[in-house]
Amino acid sequence: VAAVRFWDKEVLTRGGAPCQEPGGNLNDPGFVGFENRNFKVQLHVDHPFVFFDETKGEGNGRFSGITVDVLEKLGTMLNCTYTYKVAELESERESAEVALHAIGAFMPTGGLHTADIAAGAIHITANRSRYVHFSLPYFDTYYRLVIKRPVQEV
């Protein structure tokens, strides 16, 4: 699931923002759209959704997985691009909270952020929903507990 911070006029008009603002509410007449835009995406590394390979140098080629595939397909459909990044500290790359903080979740309105979108295996919770918009789930897991069937006598 991907998350995008709630945007407001203060955030959208702030000078010197660390990343390109998505443009506000999709229903707002001032929404700029996706076309020809580049969005910074903070990825939550969690296999099979996001893989990160530092040996592949710099850039988006270091990233793969289900989430990256979904974003690339959306980028083609919406005519936009993404710049992927992960937390600097290796110990924080598997933290959904770090990815959410990068988009300014849980911060006061107008708080600094370094990404437009947080993506990966990010679970929807009531608390998180107070601060960010979630996409519809793009992967359903049907985990089950499994036990052996009792032997039936014939």
PDB file of C-alpha atoms in Angstrom:
ATOM      1  CA  VAL A   1       0.000   0.000   0.000  1.00  0.00           C
ATOM      2  CA  ALA A   2       1.238   3.465  -0.765  1.00  0.00           C
ATOM      3  CA  ALA A   3       0.572   6.471   1.418  1.00  0.00           C
ATOM      4  CA  VAL A   4       0.469  10.153   0.566  1.00  0.00           C
ATOM      5  CA  ARG A   5       0.381  12.912   3.173  1.00  0.00           C
ATOM      6  CA  PHE A   6      -2.667  15.156   3.434  1.00  0.00           C
ATOM      7  CA  TRP A   7      -1.627  18.355   1.665  1.00  0.00           C
ATOM      8  CA  ASP A   8      -2.938  21.781   2.541  1.00  0.00           C
ATOM      9  CA  LYS A   9      -2.498  25.362   1.316  1.00  0.00           C
ATOM     10  CA  GLU A  10       0.303  26.073   3.830  1.00  0.00           C
ATOM     11  CA  VAL A  11       2.345  23.116   2.594  1.00  0.00           C
ATOM     12  CA  LEU A  12       1.637  23.865  -1.055  1.00  0.00           C
ATOM     13  CA  THR A  13       2.657  27.536  -0.855  1.00  0.00           C
ATOM     14  CA  ARG A  14       5.706  27.097   1.414  1.00  0.00           C
ATOM     15  CA  GLY A  15       8.887  28.314  -0.241  1.00  0.00           C
ATOM     16  CA  GLY A  16      12.001  26.176  -0.471  1.00  0.00           C
ATOM     17  CA  ALA A  17      10.206  22.865   0.040  1.00  0.00           C
ATOM     18  CA  PRO A  18      12.618  19.886   0.135  1.00  0.00           C
ATOM     19  CA  CYS A  19      10.612  18.019  -2.483  1.00  0.00           C
ATOM     20  CA  GLN A  20       8.052  18.695  -5.171  1.00  0.00           C
ATOM     21  CA  GLU A  21       4.567  18.934  -3.714  1.00  0.00           C
ATOM     22  CA  PRO A  22       1.967  16.644  -5.334  1.00  0.00           C
ATOM     23  CA  GLY A  23      -0.408  19.575  -5.807  1.00  0.00           C
ATOM     24  CA  GLY A  24      -3.134  19.134  -3.214  1.00  0.00           C
ATOM     25  CA  ASN A  25      -6.474  17.430  -3.226  1.00  0.00           C
ATOM     26  CA  LEU A  26      -7.382  15.789  -6.534  1.00  0.00           C
ATOM     27  CA  ASN A  27     -10.735  17.626  -6.456  1.00  0.00           C
ATOM     28  CA  ASP A  28      -9.104  21.018  -5.864  1.00  0.00           C
ATOM     29  CA  PRO A  29      -9.192  23.265  -8.974  1.00  0.00           C
ATOM     30  CA  GLY A  30      -5.528  24.088  -8.272  1.00  0.00           C
ATOM     31  CA  PHE A  31      -4.399  20.455  -8.591  1.00  0.00           C
ATOM     32  CA  VAL A  32      -1.519  20.330 -11.054  1.00  0.00           C
ATOM     33  CA  GLY A  33      -1.838  16.676 -12.008  1.00  0.00           C
ATOM     34  CA  PHE A  34       0.647  13.889 -12.514  1.00  0.00           C
ATOM     35  CA  GLU A  35       1.726  14.446 -16.099  1.00  0.00           C
ATOM     36  CA  ASN A  36       5.422  15.196 -16.592  1.00  0.00           C
ATOM     37  CA  ARG A  37       6.038  15.289 -12.835  1.00  0.00           C
ATOM     38  CA  ASN A  38       8.670  13.475 -10.801  1.00  0.00           C
ATOM     39  CA  PHE A  39       7.676  12.251  -7.355  1.00  0.00           C
ATOM     40  CA  LYS A  40      10.132  11.288  -4.620  1.00  0.00           C
ATOM     41  CA  VAL A  41       9.180   7.893  -3.173  1.00  0.00           C
ATOM     42  CA  GLN A  42      10.460   6.674   0.198  1.00  0.00           C
ATOM     43  CA  LEU A  43      10.428   2.886  -0.034  1.00  0.00           C
ATOM     44  CA  HIS A  44       9.864   0.525   2.882  1.00  0.00           C
ATOM     45  CA  VAL A  45      12.142  -2.452   2.145  1.00  0.00           C
ATOM     46  CA  ASP A  46      10.175  -5.635   2.738  1.00  0.00           C
ATOM     47  CA  HIS A  47      10.459  -8.633   0.398  1.00  0.00           C
ATOM     48  CA  PRO A  48       8.754  -9.408  -2.010  1.00  0.00           C
ATOM     49  CA  PHE A  49       7.365  -5.854  -2.201  1.00  0.00           C
ATOM     50  CA  VAL A  50      10.640  -3.935  -2.253  1.00  0.00           C
ATOM     51  CA  PHE A  51      14.176  -5.219  -2.767  1.00  0.00           C
ATOM     52  CA  PHE A  52      17.191  -2.897  -2.487  1.00  0.00           C
ATOM     53  CA  ASP A  53      20.555  -3.832  -4.002  1.00  0.00           C
ATOM     54  CA  GLU A  54      23.338  -1.390  -3.086  1.00  0.00           C
ATOM     55  CA  THR A  55      25.737  -3.152  -5.450  1.00  0.00           C
ATOM     56  CA  LYS A  56      23.859  -1.727  -8.439  1.00  0.00           C
ATOM     57  CA  GLY A  57      25.323   1.756  -7.925  1.00  0.00           C
ATOM     58  CA  GLU A  58      23.053   4.802  -7.854  1.00  0.00           C
ATOM     59  CA  GLY A  59      19.548   5.514  -9.104  1.00  0.00           C
ATOM     60  CA  ASN A  60      16.317   3.608  -9.508  1.00  0.00           C
ATOM     61  CA  GLY A  61      18.035   0.488 -10.895  1.00  0.00           C
ATOM     62  CA  ARG A  62      18.843  -0.529  -7.295  1.00  0.00           C
ATOM     63  CA  PHE A  63      15.155  -1.185  -6.576  1.00  0.00           C
ATOM     64  CA  SER A  64      12.828  -4.006  -7.609  1.00  0.00           C
ATOM     65  CA  GLY A  65       9.793  -5.887  -6.325  1.00  0.00           C
ATOM     66  CA  ILE A  66       6.009  -5.852  -6.525  1.00  0.00           C
ATOM     67  CA  THR A  67       5.650  -2.263  -5.265  1.00  0.00           C
ATOM     68  CA  VAL A  68       8.243  -0.952  -7.710  1.00  0.00           C
ATOM     69  CA  ASP A  69       6.504  -2.793 -10.565  1.00  0.00           C
ATOM     70  CA  VAL A  70       3.134  -1.269  -9.588  1.00  0.00           C
ATOM     71  CA  LEU A  71       4.633   2.234  -9.391  1.00  0.00           C
ATOM     72  CA  GLU A  72       6.363   1.861 -12.756  1.00  0.00           C
ATOM     73  CA  LYS A  73       3.105   0.738 -14.387  1.00  0.00           C
ATOM     74  CA  LEU A  74       1.251   3.689 -12.812  1.00  0.00           C
ATOM     75  CA  GLY A  75       3.997   6.027 -13.970  1.00  0.00           C
ATOM     76  CA  THR A  76       3.519   4.845 -17.539  1.00  0.00           C
ATOM     77  CA  MET A  77      -0.260   5.236 -17.306  1.00  0.00           C
ATOM     78  CA  LEU A  78      -0.107   8.686 -15.641  1.00  0.00           C
ATOM     79  CA  ASN A  79       2.930   9.929 -17.600  1.00  0.00           C
ATOM     80  CA  CYS A  80       4.972  10.664 -14.477  1.00  0.00           C
ATOM     81  CA  THR A  81       8.256   9.412 -13.038  1.00  0.00           C
ATOM     82  CA  TYR A  82       9.596   8.535  -9.620  1.00  0.00           C
ATOM     83  CA  THR A  83      12.882   8.892  -7.784  1.00  0.00           C
ATOM     84  CA  TYR A  84      13.171   6.023  -5.324  1.00  0.00           C
ATOM     85  CA  LYS A  85      15.028   6.241  -2.038  1.00  0.00           C
ATOM     86  CA  VAL A  86      15.415   4.330   1.207  1.00  0.00           C
ATOM     87  CA  ALA A  87      16.465   5.324   4.710  1.00  0.00           C
ATOM     88  CA  GLU A  88      20.162   6.124   5.043  1.00  0.00           C
ATOM     89  CA  LEU A  89      20.628   3.777   7.998  1.00  0.00           C
ATOM     90  CA  GLU A  90      20.368   0.132   6.980  1.00  0.00           C
ATOM     91  CA  SER A  91      18.618  -0.670  10.271  1.00  0.00           C
ATOM     92  CA  GLU A  92      15.780   1.742   9.346  1.00  0.00           C
ATOM     93  CA  ARG A  93      15.119   0.525   5.784  1.00  0.00           C
ATOM     94  CA  GLU A  94      12.615  -2.100   6.912  1.00  0.00           C
ATOM     95  CA  SER A  95      10.615   0.379   9.008  1.00  0.00           C
ATOM     96  CA  ALA A  96       7.259   1.513   7.642  1.00  0.00           C
ATOM     97  CA  GLU A  97       7.301   4.301  10.255  1.00  0.00           C
ATOM     98  CA  VAL A  98      10.513   5.748   8.796  1.00  0.00           C
ATOM     99  CA  ALA A  99       8.937   5.754   5.327  1.00  0.00           C
ATOM    100  CA  LEU A 100       5.812   7.458   6.675  1.00  0.00           C
ATOM    101  CA  HIS A 101       7.867  10.083   8.521  1.00  0.00           C
ATOM    102  CA  ALA A 102       9.653  10.894   5.248  1.00  0.00           C
ATOM    103  CA  ILE A 103       6.338  12.134   3.803  1.00  0.00           C
ATOM    104  CA  GLY A 104       5.649  14.177   6.921  1.00  0.00           C
ATOM    105  CA  ALA A 105       3.125  11.832   8.521  1.00  0.00           C
ATOM    106  CA  PHE A 106       2.507  12.404  12.226  1.00  0.00           C
ATOM    107  CA  MET A 107       4.000  15.917  11.933  1.00  0.00           C
ATOM    108  CA  PRO A 108       2.156  19.200  12.372  1.00  0.00           C
ATOM    109  CA  THR A 109       0.752  20.768   9.226  1.00  0.00           C
ATOM    110  CA  GLY A 110       3.565  22.242   7.198  1.00  0.00           C
ATOM    111  CA  GLY A 111       6.198  19.988   8.774  1.00  0.00           C
ATOM    112  CA  LEU A 112       9.256  19.215   6.711  1.00  0.00           C
ATOM    113  CA  HIS A 113       9.229  16.135   4.550  1.00  0.00           C
ATOM    114  CA  THR A 114      11.700  14.587   2.121  1.00  0.00           C
ATOM    115  CA  ALA A 115       9.382  12.464  -0.021  1.00  0.00           C
ATOM    116  CA  ASP A 116       6.005  12.751  -1.716  1.00  0.00           C
ATOM    117  CA  ILE A 117       4.960   9.103  -1.422  1.00  0.00           C
ATOM    118  CA  ALA A 118       5.751   6.297   1.032  1.00  0.00           C
ATOM    119  CA  ALA A 119       5.423   2.849  -0.525  1.00  0.00           C
ATOM    120  CA  GLY A 120       5.964  -0.789   0.339  1.00  0.00           C
ATOM    121  CA  ALA A 121       4.289  -3.234   2.691  1.00  0.00           C
ATOM    122  CA  ILE A 122       2.689  -0.464   4.739  1.00  0.00           C
ATOM    123  CA  HIS A 123      -0.306  -1.613   6.755  1.00  0.00           C
ATOM    124  CA  ILE A 124      -3.389   0.559   7.045  1.00  0.00           C
ATOM    125  CA  THR A 125      -4.143   1.466  10.649  1.00  0.00           C
ATOM    126  CA  ALA A 126      -6.684   3.851  12.159  1.00  0.00           C
ATOM    127  CA  ASN A 127      -3.937   6.084  13.550  1.00  0.00           C
ATOM    128  CA  ARG A 128      -2.019   6.271  10.265  1.00  0.00           C
ATOM    129  CA  SER A 129      -5.263   7.028   8.405  1.00  0.00           C
ATOM    130  CA  ARG A 130      -5.573  10.218  10.451  1.00  0.00           C
ATOM    131  CA  TYR A 131      -2.416  11.577   8.782  1.00  0.00           C
ATOM    132  CA  VAL A 132      -2.128  10.060   5.308  1.00  0.00           C
ATOM    133  CA  HIS A 133      -4.210   8.870   2.383  1.00  0.00           C
ATOM    134  CA  PHE A 134      -3.742   5.207   1.485  1.00  0.00           C
ATOM    135  CA  SER A 135      -4.077   3.691  -1.968  1.00  0.00           C
ATOM    136  CA  LEU A 136      -6.360   0.730  -2.381  1.00  0.00           C
ATOM    137  CA  PRO A 137      -4.471  -2.451  -1.492  1.00  0.00           C
ATOM    138  CA  TYR A 138      -2.699  -3.905  -4.519  1.00  0.00           C
ATOM    139  CA  PHE A 139      -1.782  -7.232  -2.936  1.00  0.00           C
ATOM    140  CA  ASP A 140      -4.032  -9.473  -0.866  1.00  0.00           C
ATOM    141  CA  THR A 141      -2.512 -12.010   1.427  1.00  0.00           C
ATOM    142  CA  TYR A 142      -4.598 -14.888   2.551  1.00  0.00           C
ATOM    143  CA  TYR A 143      -2.402 -16.185   5.341  1.00  0.00           C
ATOM    144  CA  ARG A 144      -3.879 -19.169   7.084  1.00  0.00           C
ATOM    145  CA  LEU A 145      -3.116 -21.330  10.060  1.00  0.00           C
ATOM    146  CA  VAL A 146      -2.767 -24.926   8.979  1.00  0.00           C
ATOM    147  CA  ILE A 147      -3.230 -28.023  11.093  1.00  0.00           C
ATOM    148  CA  LYS A 148      -3.149 -31.680  10.198  1.00  0.00           C
ATOM    149  CA  ARG A 149      -6.517 -33.302   9.632  1.00  0.00           C
ATOM    150  CA  PRO A 150      -7.464 -36.002  12.064  1.00  0.00           C
ATOM    151  CA  VAL A 151      -7.133 -39.502  10.711  1.00  0.00           C
ATOM    152  CA  GLN A 152     -10.554 -40.822   9.746  1.00  0.00           C
ATOM    153  CA  GLU A 153     -11.159 -44.460  10.355  1.00  0.00           C
ATOM    154  CA  VAL A 154     -12.985 -46.298   7.610  1.00  0.00           C
TER     155      VAL A 154
END
